[in-house]
Short mmCIF file of C-alpha atoms and ligand atoms in Angstrom, two decimals:
data_model
loop_
_atom_site.label_atom_id
_atom_site.label_comp_id
_atom_site.label_asym_id
_atom_site.label_seq_id
_atom_site.Cartn_x
_atom_site.Cartn_y
_atom_site.Cartn_z
CA MET A 1 -2.85 -8.02 -25.21
CA ILE A 2 -1.32 -10.74 -23.03
CA CYS A 3 1.41 -9.85 -20.54
CA LEU A 4 3.63 -12.09 -18.44
CA GLY A 5 4.71 -10.41 -15.20
CA ILE A 6 7.52 -11.42 -12.88
CA GLU A 7 7.48 -10.36 -9.23
CA GLY A 8 10.51 -10.86 -7.02
CA THR A 9 10.88 -7.97 -4.60
CA ALA A 10 11.32 -10.03 -1.43
CA HIS A 11 10.75 -13.54 -0.12
CA SER A 12 8.52 -14.81 -2.92
CA ILE A 13 8.95 -15.20 -6.63
CA GLY A 14 5.79 -14.99 -8.71
CA VAL A 15 4.86 -15.31 -12.36
CA GLY A 16 1.44 -14.16 -13.54
CA ILE A 17 -0.13 -13.95 -16.96
CA VAL A 18 -3.01 -11.56 -17.64
CA ARG A 19 -5.12 -10.60 -20.61
CA ASN A 20 -6.56 -7.16 -21.20
CA ASN A 21 -10.30 -7.62 -21.59
CA ASN A 22 -11.66 -4.23 -22.62
CA GLY A 23 -9.84 -2.53 -19.77
CA ASN A 24 -10.53 -5.28 -17.24
CA CYS A 25 -7.81 -7.58 -16.01
CA GLU A 26 -8.39 -11.26 -16.75
CA VAL A 27 -5.93 -13.38 -14.77
CA LEU A 28 -4.95 -16.46 -16.80
CA SER A 29 -2.49 -17.79 -14.23
CA ASN A 30 -0.75 -16.56 -11.11
CA LEU A 31 1.89 -18.82 -9.57
CA ILE A 32 3.90 -17.99 -6.46
CA LYS A 33 6.76 -19.80 -4.75
CA ALA A 34 7.80 -18.51 -1.34
CA TYR A 35 11.23 -18.82 0.22
CA ARG A 36 11.06 -19.86 3.85
CA PRO A 37 14.22 -19.29 5.87
CA GLU A 38 14.97 -22.27 8.14
CA LYS A 39 15.35 -19.85 10.99
CA GLY A 40 15.50 -16.09 11.45
CA GLY A 41 14.49 -13.53 8.88
CA ILE A 42 14.98 -13.30 5.12
CA HIS A 43 18.56 -13.44 3.92
CA PRO A 44 18.49 -11.45 0.66
CA ARG A 45 21.06 -13.57 -1.19
CA GLU A 46 19.47 -16.84 -0.13
CA ALA A 47 16.07 -15.55 -1.23
CA ALA A 48 17.59 -14.52 -4.58
CA ASN A 49 19.12 -18.00 -5.01
CA HIS A 50 15.70 -19.47 -4.30
CA HIS A 51 14.18 -17.24 -7.00
CA ALA A 52 16.91 -18.11 -9.51
CA THR A 53 16.38 -21.83 -8.90
CA ASN A 54 12.62 -21.64 -9.41
CA ILE A 55 11.97 -18.94 -12.00
CA ALA A 56 12.46 -20.94 -15.23
CA ASP A 57 10.06 -23.68 -14.15
CA LEU A 58 7.52 -21.15 -12.87
CA ILE A 59 7.51 -19.37 -16.24
CA LYS A 60 6.98 -22.64 -18.11
CA GLU A 61 4.25 -23.74 -15.68
CA SER A 62 2.41 -20.43 -15.89
CA VAL A 63 2.35 -20.51 -19.70
CA LYS A 64 1.03 -24.06 -19.58
CA LYS A 65 -1.56 -23.23 -16.93
CA SER A 66 -2.76 -20.24 -19.00
CA GLN A 67 -3.30 -22.57 -21.97
CA ILE A 68 -1.35 -20.28 -24.23
CA ASP A 69 1.91 -20.60 -26.17
CA PHE A 70 5.01 -18.53 -25.54
CA SER A 71 4.32 -16.84 -28.87
CA ASP A 72 1.02 -15.47 -27.47
CA VAL A 73 2.88 -13.35 -24.91
CA ASP A 74 2.90 -9.73 -26.15
CA LEU A 75 4.75 -8.09 -23.28
CA VAL A 76 7.05 -9.01 -20.39
CA SER A 77 6.97 -6.97 -17.18
CA PHE A 78 8.83 -7.17 -13.88
CA SER A 79 8.84 -5.37 -10.56
CA SER A 80 11.72 -2.92 -10.68
CA GLY A 81 11.36 -1.89 -7.01
CA PRO A 82 11.16 -1.21 -4.16
CA GLY A 83 12.66 -4.33 -2.67
CA LEU A 84 15.78 -6.30 -1.84
CA GLY A 85 18.57 -5.75 -4.40
CA PRO A 86 19.59 -9.37 -5.06
CA CYS A 87 15.95 -10.47 -5.40
CA LEU A 88 15.03 -7.59 -7.72
CA ARG A 89 18.08 -8.31 -9.91
CA THR A 90 17.16 -11.97 -10.24
CA ALA A 91 13.59 -11.21 -11.33
CA ALA A 92 14.79 -8.47 -13.71
CA THR A 93 17.40 -10.76 -15.27
CA ALA A 94 14.77 -13.42 -15.93
CA ALA A 95 12.48 -10.80 -17.49
CA ARG A 96 15.25 -9.48 -19.74
CA ALA A 97 16.20 -12.98 -20.90
CA LEU A 98 12.56 -13.78 -21.66
CA SER A 99 11.97 -10.48 -23.47
CA LEU A 100 15.06 -11.00 -25.62
CA SER A 101 14.32 -14.61 -26.46
CA LEU A 102 10.64 -13.96 -27.28
CA LYS A 103 11.53 -10.67 -29.04
CA LYS A 104 8.77 -8.95 -27.08
CA PRO A 105 8.92 -5.59 -25.27
CA ILE A 106 9.90 -5.34 -21.63
CA ILE A 107 8.66 -2.95 -18.97
CA GLY A 108 9.71 -2.45 -15.33
CA VAL A 109 6.95 -1.41 -12.93
CA ASN A 110 6.56 -0.08 -9.40
CA HIS A 111 5.54 -2.80 -6.97
CA CYS A 112 3.39 -0.59 -4.71
CA VAL A 113 1.42 0.94 -7.58
CA ALA A 114 0.81 -2.61 -8.86
CA HIS A 115 -0.92 -3.49 -5.56
CA LEU A 116 -3.37 -0.66 -6.19
CA GLU A 117 -3.91 -1.20 -9.91
CA ILE A 118 -4.74 -4.90 -9.53
CA GLY A 119 -7.69 -3.86 -7.34
CA ARG A 120 -8.91 -1.38 -9.93
CA GLY A 121 -8.37 -3.89 -12.71
CA THR A 122 -10.15 -6.88 -11.19
CA LEU A 123 -12.84 -5.51 -8.83
CA ASN A 124 -16.09 -4.05 -10.17
CA ASP A 125 -16.73 -0.45 -9.11
CA CYS A 126 -13.25 -0.03 -7.62
CA ASN A 127 -12.22 3.08 -9.52
CA ASP A 128 -10.44 5.59 -7.36
CA PRO A 129 -9.60 4.01 -4.01
CA VAL A 130 -7.40 4.93 -1.12
CA LEU A 131 -5.14 1.89 -0.79
CA LEU A 132 -4.10 0.64 2.64
CA TYR A 133 -1.08 -1.42 1.67
CA THR A 134 0.08 -3.61 4.52
CA SER A 135 2.73 -6.22 3.87
CA GLY A 136 5.91 -7.44 5.50
CA ALA A 137 8.24 -4.63 4.53
CA ASN A 138 5.70 -2.02 3.45
CA THR A 139 2.99 -0.08 5.21
CA GLN A 140 1.60 2.80 3.18
CA VAL A 141 -1.62 4.68 2.55
CA ILE A 142 -1.63 5.53 -1.15
CA ALA A 143 -4.07 7.47 -3.32
CA PHE A 144 -4.15 9.17 -6.69
CA ALA A 145 -3.95 12.95 -6.47
CA GLU A 146 -2.86 15.60 -8.94
CA GLY A 147 -1.55 13.20 -11.54
CA LYS A 148 0.44 10.90 -9.28
CA TYR A 149 0.07 8.11 -6.79
CA ARG A 150 0.99 9.78 -3.56
CA VAL A 151 1.89 8.31 -0.22
CA PHE A 152 -0.30 10.08 2.32
CA GLY A 153 0.87 8.05 5.26
CA GLU A 154 3.46 5.39 5.90
CA THR A 155 5.43 3.64 8.58
CA LEU A 156 8.31 5.62 9.98
CA ASP A 157 10.15 2.46 11.02
CA ILE A 158 9.14 -1.13 10.23
CA GLY A 159 6.24 -2.55 8.20
CA ILE A 160 3.24 -3.98 10.07
CA GLY A 161 3.99 -7.51 8.77
CA ASN A 162 7.57 -7.20 9.99
CA CYS A 163 6.29 -6.04 13.36
CA LEU A 164 4.07 -9.13 13.63
CA ASP A 165 6.82 -11.46 12.38
CA LYS A 166 9.40 -9.98 14.75
CA PHE A 167 7.10 -10.32 17.72
CA GLY A 168 6.36 -13.89 16.62
CA ARG A 169 10.05 -14.71 16.36
CA SER A 170 10.76 -13.36 19.82
CA VAL A 171 8.08 -15.56 21.37
CA GLY A 172 8.89 -18.68 19.33
CA LEU A 173 6.18 -18.61 16.62
CA GLU A 174 7.08 -19.78 13.12
CA PHE A 175 7.57 -17.41 10.18
CA PRO A 176 5.34 -15.90 8.90
CA SER A 177 3.79 -15.16 12.27
CA GLY A 178 0.90 -12.94 11.13
CA PRO A 179 -1.57 -15.82 10.62
CA LYS A 180 -0.53 -17.45 13.92
CA ILE A 181 -0.97 -14.17 15.80
CA GLU A 182 -4.42 -13.82 14.24
CA LYS A 183 -5.48 -17.26 15.57
CA LEU A 184 -4.08 -16.55 19.06
CA ALA A 185 -5.67 -13.09 19.17
CA ILE A 186 -9.15 -14.59 18.78
CA LYS A 187 -8.63 -16.25 22.19
CA GLY A 188 -7.35 -13.04 23.81
CA LYS A 189 -9.64 -11.27 26.29
CA LYS A 190 -7.58 -8.75 28.21
CA TYR A 191 -6.51 -5.54 26.49
CA LEU A 192 -2.97 -4.46 27.40
CA GLU A 193 -2.22 -0.79 26.87
CA LEU A 194 0.37 -0.35 24.07
CA PRO A 195 1.97 2.78 22.57
CA TYR A 196 -0.22 4.18 19.82
CA SER A 197 2.11 6.21 17.63
CA ILE A 198 0.60 8.28 14.86
CA LYS A 199 2.16 11.44 13.51
CA GLY A 200 -0.18 13.12 11.06
CA MET A 201 -0.89 10.25 8.68
CA ASP A 202 2.36 8.42 9.47
CA ILE A 203 2.68 5.57 11.89
CA ALA A 204 5.37 3.73 13.85
CA PHE A 205 5.53 0.23 15.31
CA SER A 206 8.89 -0.39 16.96
CA GLY A 207 7.97 1.08 20.36
CA LEU A 208 4.82 -1.02 20.41
CA LEU A 209 6.84 -4.10 19.49
CA THR A 210 9.21 -3.60 22.43
CA ALA A 211 6.33 -2.96 24.83
CA ALA A 212 4.49 -6.08 23.64
CA GLU A 213 7.61 -8.21 24.11
CA GLN A 214 7.95 -6.84 27.63
CA TYR A 215 4.35 -7.74 28.48
CA TYR A 216 4.94 -11.29 27.33
CA ASN A 217 8.27 -11.58 29.15
CA ASN A 218 6.61 -10.30 32.32
CA GLY A 219 4.10 -13.15 32.27
CA GLU A 220 1.11 -11.80 30.33
CA LYS A 221 -0.67 -14.45 28.26
CA LEU A 222 0.42 -14.81 24.64
CA GLU A 223 -3.23 -14.71 23.53
CA ASP A 224 -3.83 -11.40 25.32
CA THR A 225 -0.61 -9.92 23.97
CA CYS A 226 -1.49 -10.92 20.39
CA TYR A 227 -5.00 -9.55 20.81
CA SER A 228 -3.64 -6.23 22.09
CA ILE A 229 -1.08 -5.94 19.30
CA GLN A 230 -3.77 -6.45 16.67
CA GLU A 231 -6.29 -4.12 18.27
CA THR A 232 -3.75 -1.33 18.62
CA THR A 233 -1.89 -1.55 15.31
CA PHE A 234 -5.02 -2.17 13.23
CA ALA A 235 -6.90 0.69 14.88
CA ALA A 236 -3.99 3.00 14.08
CA LEU A 237 -3.88 1.77 10.47
CA THR A 238 -7.62 2.29 10.13
CA GLU A 239 -7.29 5.79 11.56
CA ILE A 240 -4.63 6.96 9.10
CA THR A 241 -6.59 5.42 6.24
CA GLU A 242 -9.70 7.32 7.30
CA ARG A 243 -7.71 10.53 7.52
CA ALA A 244 -6.41 10.05 3.98
CA MET A 245 -9.96 9.41 2.77
CA ALA A 246 -11.22 12.58 4.43
CA HIS A 247 -8.27 14.56 3.13
CA THR A 248 -8.59 13.38 -0.48
CA GLU A 249 -12.42 13.24 -0.34
CA LYS A 250 -12.46 9.72 -1.72
CA ASP A 251 -15.19 7.22 -0.96
CA GLU A 252 -13.48 3.94 -1.80
CA VAL A 253 -10.97 2.01 0.27
CA LEU A 254 -8.92 -0.92 -0.97
CA LEU A 255 -6.76 -3.34 0.99
CA GLY A 256 -3.55 -4.85 -0.35
CA GLY A 257 -0.49 -6.74 0.91
CA GLY A 258 -0.18 -9.96 2.90
CA VAL A 259 -1.59 -8.54 6.15
CA ALA A 260 -4.86 -7.79 4.33
CA ALA A 261 -5.59 -11.51 4.79
CA ASN A 262 -6.31 -10.71 8.45
CA ASN A 263 -10.02 -10.77 9.26
CA ARG A 264 -9.75 -8.37 12.17
CA LEU A 265 -8.05 -5.76 9.99
CA ARG A 266 -10.67 -6.27 7.30
CA ASP A 267 -13.49 -5.85 9.83
CA MET A 268 -12.07 -2.64 11.24
CA VAL A 269 -11.51 -1.02 7.86
CA GLN A 270 -14.88 -2.20 6.59
CA THR A 271 -16.65 -0.72 9.63
CA MET A 272 -14.85 2.58 9.13
CA ALA A 273 -15.84 2.57 5.43
CA SER A 274 -19.49 1.87 6.11
CA GLU A 275 -19.63 4.62 8.73
CA ARG A 276 -18.42 7.02 6.02
CA ASN A 277 -20.76 5.58 3.38
CA ALA A 278 -17.70 4.49 1.46
CA SER A 279 -17.12 1.29 -0.50
CA PHE A 280 -14.76 -1.34 0.83
CA PHE A 281 -12.70 -3.56 -1.49
CA VAL A 282 -10.30 -6.39 -0.93
CA PRO A 283 -8.93 -8.57 -3.75
CA SER A 284 -8.72 -12.36 -3.46
CA LYS A 285 -5.79 -13.51 -1.33
CA ASP A 286 -3.57 -14.52 -4.24
CA LEU A 287 -3.93 -10.99 -5.66
CA CYS A 288 -3.36 -9.33 -2.26
CA VAL A 289 0.04 -10.88 -1.58
CA ASP A 290 3.05 -10.20 -3.77
CA ASN A 291 2.17 -11.78 -7.12
CA GLY A 292 3.08 -11.74 -10.79
CA ALA A 293 -0.43 -10.97 -12.07
CA MET A 294 -0.41 -7.48 -10.55
CA ILE A 295 2.97 -6.80 -12.13
CA ALA A 296 1.66 -8.05 -15.47
CA TRP A 297 -1.44 -5.87 -15.23
CA LEU A 298 0.48 -2.68 -14.46
CA GLY A 299 2.73 -3.57 -17.42
CA VAL A 300 -0.36 -3.65 -19.65
CA LEU A 301 -1.60 -0.27 -18.39
CA MET A 302 1.78 1.39 -18.88
CA HIS A 303 2.39 -0.13 -22.31
CA ASN A 304 -1.08 0.84 -23.53
CA SER A 305 -0.47 4.40 -22.44
CA GLY A 306 2.67 4.55 -24.54
CA VAL A 307 5.45 3.81 -22.04
CA ARG A 308 8.40 2.00 -23.66
CA MET A 309 11.61 0.71 -22.12
CA LYS A 310 14.76 -0.62 -23.73
CA VAL A 311 16.29 -3.77 -22.24
CA GLU A 312 19.49 -1.85 -21.52
CA ASN A 313 17.45 0.70 -19.55
CA SER A 314 15.40 -1.82 -17.60
CA TYR A 315 16.98 -0.90 -14.30
CA ILE A 316 15.98 -1.91 -10.84
CA ASP A 317 15.68 0.60 -8.00
CA GLN A 318 15.66 -0.70 -4.45
CA ARG A 319 14.18 2.60 -3.26
CA PHE A 320 11.69 3.12 -6.08
CA ARG A 321 9.10 5.35 -4.46
CA THR A 322 5.42 5.31 -5.32
CA ASP A 323 5.35 9.03 -6.16
CA MET A 324 8.28 8.69 -8.60
CA VAL A 325 5.99 6.97 -11.11
CA ASP A 326 4.69 9.02 -13.99
CA VAL A 327 1.04 7.95 -14.14
CA THR A 328 0.42 8.08 -17.87
CA TRP A 329 -2.61 5.78 -17.86
CA ARG A 330 -5.02 7.83 -15.74
CA ASP A 331 -6.64 11.21 -16.30
P1 ATP B 401 6.39 -6.74 0.40
O1 ATP B 401 7.63 -7.10 -0.35
O2 ATP B 401 5.36 -6.13 -0.45
O3 ATP B 401 6.65 -5.97 1.64
P2 ATP B 401 6.12 -9.33 1.61
O4 ATP B 401 7.27 -9.96 0.95
O5 ATP B 401 6.26 -9.07 3.03
O6 ATP B 401 5.67 -8.08 0.81
P3 ATP B 401 3.36 -10.32 1.55
O7 ATP B 401 2.99 -11.69 1.13
O8 ATP B 401 2.66 -9.19 0.93
O9 ATP B 401 4.91 -10.32 1.36
O10 ATP B 401 3.12 -10.19 3.13
C1 ATP B 401 3.67 -11.08 4.05
C2 ATP B 401 3.31 -10.60 5.44
O11 ATP B 401 1.90 -10.78 5.67
C3 ATP B 401 4.03 -11.34 6.54
O12 ATP B 401 4.59 -10.40 7.41
C4 ATP B 401 2.93 -12.13 7.23
O13 ATP B 401 3.15 -12.34 8.61
C5 ATP B 401 1.73 -11.27 6.99
N1 ATP B 401 0.46 -12.00 7.04
C6 ATP B 401 0.04 -13.02 6.25
N2 ATP B 401 -1.18 -13.48 6.65
C7 ATP B 401 -1.53 -12.72 7.73
C8 ATP B 401 -2.66 -12.69 8.60
N3 ATP B 401 -3.67 -13.54 8.47
N4 ATP B 401 -2.66 -11.77 9.58
C9 ATP B 401 -1.65 -10.90 9.74
N5 ATP B 401 -0.57 -10.89 8.96
C10 ATP B 401 -0.50 -11.78 7.97
FE1 FE2 B 402 3.99 -6.18 -1.80
#
């Protein structure tokens, strides 16, 4: 089975095509186009316009790059949430149009679950991981328990990526600021004490963000501030991930989301995993960030397990929670 997946929950629009190879995910193509606001944060309608402008060409390009014909596509999937309403609607509309014109089934999938399943589908020995999902808008610790993907811990305010981007914006770094903060942090030497807010397995960043901005405004070096932000937030993320692993008795950890590109975060989580004799997994960068291939792969899993959706029922849900998904494809 070949599935074409469309991802458009936030600032990027992605089209991926995957083939089911005896239960493993073979990625045939995975194209992403990101909307970059000229200044400030993402404006949902502008991002949606960007997606609408680019989606038709991306679909054509991805079919060409996969060296298949449109008639080879067996299934069309799209991310039905969570995300920004206008962006979700644009991606869903494209998926519906494609499904109708190709006369192939359509399926809407949960974006967060897709981040986890792409790891299981593409990485050898990654079978039952705890996912630390760190992106712009999302920060969640997710694992499979009692028939569902459950959120064991999550941010109580903003996502870690948003925290980094907001700090970056306030000190004049370009969007996205995560990679720039990573480079600056390497040169940081002095650790500045920042609020470390964990409640159970939940986490919060806004107090830390304000405190970090104050340090910088009071003359602390940008490098030291970036270093301290990373050390504090990543340690907290590693801690809640470890707690979820202990709680669920799982011995695999998987990273997902754009912030998983950060080497310091990878190092911390990997160290924690090795101390627990657990396996550490991180997909390639193009499969970590928001991408169409992960949406396509979850479409395959759901379709194979018997899930069917009519075009007229292919809704979007801006607040589609991870634990609302009926996991029909796992025992
Ligand atoms: P979602 O809709 O799932 O919340 P998103 O639209 O924010 O995702 P992603 O591509 O998953 O998109 O993540 C983008 C985030 O990742 C940005 O906040 C960016 O600053 C951050 N990021 C990217 N590279 C790095 C890095 N090397 N270090 C830290 N953060 C990074
Ligand atoms: Fe994401």
